[in-house]
Structure formats: structure tokens, C-alpha cells
PDB file of C-alpha atoms in Angstrom:
ATOM      1  CA  MET X   1       0.000   0.000   0.000  1.00 44.00           C
ATOM      2  CA  GLY X   2       1.293   3.456  -0.913  1.00 47.00           C
ATOM      3  CA  VAL X   3       2.129   6.168   1.544  1.00 49.00           C
ATOM      4  CA  LEU X   4      -0.006   9.309   1.368  1.00 53.00           C
ATOM      5  CA  PHE X   5       2.278  12.319   1.097  1.00 56.00           C
ATOM      6  CA  MET X   6       0.897  15.697   2.117  1.00 58.00           C
ATOM      7  CA  SER X   7       2.925  18.856   1.988  1.00 71.00           C
ATOM      8  CA  ILE X   8       2.448  22.514   2.723  1.00 76.00           C
ATOM      9  CA  GLN X   9       2.595  24.713  -0.360  1.00 81.00           C
ATOM     10  CA  HIS X  10       3.413  28.424  -0.410  1.00 86.00           C
ATOM     11  CA  MET X  11       0.719  29.957  -2.668  1.00 89.00           C
ATOM     12  CA  ARG X  12       0.405  33.436  -4.202  1.00 91.00           C
ATOM     13  CA  CYS X  13      -2.616  35.251  -2.773  1.00 92.00           C
ATOM     14  CA  PRO X  14      -5.151  36.741  -5.229  1.00 92.00           C
ATOM     15  CA  CYS X  15      -4.933  40.103  -3.417  1.00 92.00           C
ATOM     16  CA  TYR X  16      -1.218  40.518  -4.338  1.00 89.00           C
ATOM     17  CA  GLY X  17      -0.354  41.700  -0.808  1.00 90.00           C
ATOM     18  CA  ASN X  18      -3.191  44.017   0.208  1.00 92.00           C
ATOM     19  CA  VAL X  19      -2.953  44.706   3.956  1.00 93.00           C
ATOM     20  CA  ASP X  20      -6.733  44.300   4.418  1.00 92.00           C
ATOM     21  CA  CYS X  21      -6.663  40.674   3.211  1.00 93.00           C
ATOM     22  CA  LYS X  22      -7.375  38.138   5.962  1.00 93.00           C
ATOM     23  CA  LEU X  23      -5.942  35.235   3.968  1.00 93.00           C
ATOM     24  CA  CYS X  24      -2.338  36.431   3.688  1.00 93.00           C
ATOM     25  CA  ASN X  25      -2.385  39.439   6.073  1.00 93.00           C
ATOM     26  CA  GLY X  26      -0.610  41.584   3.489  1.00 91.00           C
ATOM     27  CA  GLN X  27       2.225  39.114   2.848  1.00 93.00           C
ATOM     28  CA  ALA X  28       1.130  38.268  -0.771  1.00 92.00           C
ATOM     29  CA  PHE X  29       1.562  34.521  -0.057  1.00 93.00           C
ATOM     30  CA  TYR X  30      -0.294  32.036   2.143  1.00 92.00           C
ATOM     31  CA  ASP X  31       0.362  28.448   3.222  1.00 92.00           C
ATOM     32  CA  TYR X  32      -1.900  25.692   1.926  1.00 90.00           C
ATOM     33  CA  GLU X  33      -1.720  22.047   2.951  1.00 88.00           C
ATOM     34  CA  VAL X  34      -2.765  19.673   0.194  1.00 84.00           C
ATOM     35  CA  GLY X  35      -5.204  17.158   1.636  1.00 80.00           C
ATOM     36  CA  PRO X  36      -5.854  13.534   0.706  1.00 83.00           C
ATOM     37  CA  ARG X  37      -8.463  14.628  -1.870  1.00 84.00           C
ATOM     38  CA  GLY X  38      -6.084  17.103  -3.550  1.00 80.00           C
ATOM     39  CA  TRP X  39      -6.477  20.834  -4.116  1.00 85.00           C
ATOM     40  CA  LEU X  40      -9.896  21.827  -2.798  1.00 90.00           C
ATOM     41  CA  PRO X  41     -11.442  25.324  -2.847  1.00 92.00           C
ATOM     42  CA  PHE X  42     -12.143  26.876   0.532  1.00 92.00           C
ATOM     43  CA  THR X  43     -14.288  29.744   1.847  1.00 93.00           C
ATOM     44  CA  CYS X  44     -12.781  33.205   1.520  1.00 93.00           C
ATOM     45  CA  PRO X  45     -11.741  34.420   4.997  1.00 93.00           C
ATOM     46  CA  THR X  46     -12.045  38.115   4.085  1.00 92.00           C
ATOM     47  CA  CYS X  47     -15.732  38.152   3.073  1.00 91.00           C
ATOM     48  CA  GLU X  48     -16.487  34.836   4.854  1.00 90.00           C
ATOM     49  CA  GLY X  49     -18.138  33.405   1.744  1.00 87.00           C
ATOM     50  CA  ALA X  50     -20.627  36.261   1.329  1.00 88.00           C
ATOM     51  CA  ALA X  51     -19.586  36.659  -2.352  1.00 81.00           C
ATOM     52  CA  SER X  52     -19.221  40.419  -2.048  1.00 84.00           C
ATOM     53  CA  PRO X  53     -18.111  41.966  -5.372  1.00 89.00           C
ATOM     54  CA  THR X  54     -15.895  44.380  -3.448  1.00 90.00           C
ATOM     55  CA  CYS X  55     -13.911  41.622  -1.705  1.00 91.00           C
ATOM     56  CA  ILE X  56     -10.187  42.156  -2.332  1.00 92.00           C
ATOM     57  CA  THR X  57      -9.338  38.489  -1.848  1.00 91.00           C
ATOM     58  CA  CYS X  58     -11.884  36.515  -3.886  1.00 90.00           C
ATOM     59  CA  ALA X  59     -13.271  39.332  -6.119  1.00 88.00           C
ATOM     60  CA  GLY X  60     -16.846  38.227  -5.446  1.00 88.00           C
ATOM     61  CA  ALA X  61     -16.453  34.465  -5.880  1.00 90.00           C
ATOM     62  CA  GLY X  62     -16.912  33.659  -2.179  1.00 90.00           C
ATOM     63  CA  SER X  63     -14.175  31.015  -2.272  1.00 92.00           C
ATOM     64  CA  ILE X  64     -10.485  30.635  -3.048  1.00 92.00           C
ATOM     65  CA  ASP X  65      -9.292  27.922  -5.436  1.00 91.00           C
ATOM     66  CA  PRO X  66      -5.666  27.060  -4.605  1.00 89.00           C
ATOM     67  CA  ALA X  67      -5.388  25.004  -7.812  1.00 85.00           C
ATOM     68  CA  LEU X  68      -5.610  28.239  -9.852  1.00 85.00           C
ATOM     69  CA  PRO X  69      -3.295  30.784  -8.222  1.00 85.00           C
ATOM     70  CA  PRO X  70      -2.942  34.194  -9.885  1.00 86.00           C
ATOM     71  CA  PRO X  71       0.108  34.765 -12.098  1.00 86.00           C
ATOM     72  CA  ALA X  72       3.115  36.686 -10.857  1.00 85.00           C
ATOM     73  CA  PRO X  73       2.880  40.433 -11.502  1.00 85.00           C
ATOM     74  CA  GLY X  74       4.934  42.054 -14.219  1.00 86.00           C
ATOM     75  CA  MET X  75       7.155  40.474 -16.847  1.00 89.00           C
ATOM     76  CA  VAL X  76       7.625  37.202 -14.939  1.00 86.00           C
ATOM     77  CA  GLY X  77       3.875  36.521 -14.970  1.00 83.00           C
ATOM     78  CA  TRP X  78       3.599  37.492 -18.613  1.00 88.00           C
ATOM     79  CA  MET X  79       6.414  35.125 -19.580  1.00 89.00           C
ATOM     80  CA  GLY X  80       4.767  32.346 -17.557  1.00 84.00           C
ATOM     81  CA  LYS X  81       1.538  32.803 -19.503  1.00 84.00           C
ATOM     82  CA  ILE X  82       3.385  32.705 -22.848  1.00 89.00           C
ATOM     83  CA  TRP X  83       5.271  29.583 -21.730  1.00 88.00           C
ATOM     84  CA  LYS X  84       1.999  27.820 -20.872  1.00 85.00           C
ATOM     85  CA  ILE X  85       0.470  28.776 -24.239  1.00 87.00           C
ATOM     86  CA  PHE X  86       3.339  27.300 -26.257  1.00 90.00           C
ATOM     87  CA  MET X  87       4.589  24.505 -23.974  1.00 89.00           C
ATOM     88  CA  GLY X  88       1.407  23.476 -22.164  1.00 79.00           C
ATOM     89  CA  GLY X  89       0.562  24.064 -18.602  1.00 65.00           C
TER      90      GLY X  89
END
């Protein structure tokens, strides 16, 4: 029988470091532990799942999907997008 390996991942926060964000507390990154069922969305801690369109963390979705983190800002993020278009992602 295989061993289940869970690790803590350092994820980019959708708010890009806003100090009012309750997920990353202005650090631009948050820790996420991958569970036995994989990458599961969770309730936004800033708006508490109220799906407010003014929420700086989830932008009105009410939840955060760690499987789809936002790209890096600037040229690094742009190059990452181009890489995924041509090389697959």
C-alpha cells in the first residue's frame, strides 16, 4: 500500500499583498496544505463566503481555489503565460 504524502505549499494570494486581506495578512503569499483529496477550494476568509463583489481576496467568488493561483505580476507573470500557451501548462 502506498504512503499518502501531504505537503504545505506556499501559494500566491489573489490580493497581491493588500494589507486588508485576511488570507495572507498583506504578505502576498499564504500556506496551503494539500489534503488527501487534492487541491480543494475553501471559503474566503475576508468576506467569509458572502460573495461580495468588493472583496479584495476573492473578487466576489466567495471562495479561493488554490489550484488556480494568480500569475506573478509584471514580466515574470507574462512570460509564464506565454510559456503555458506554447509549452502546455
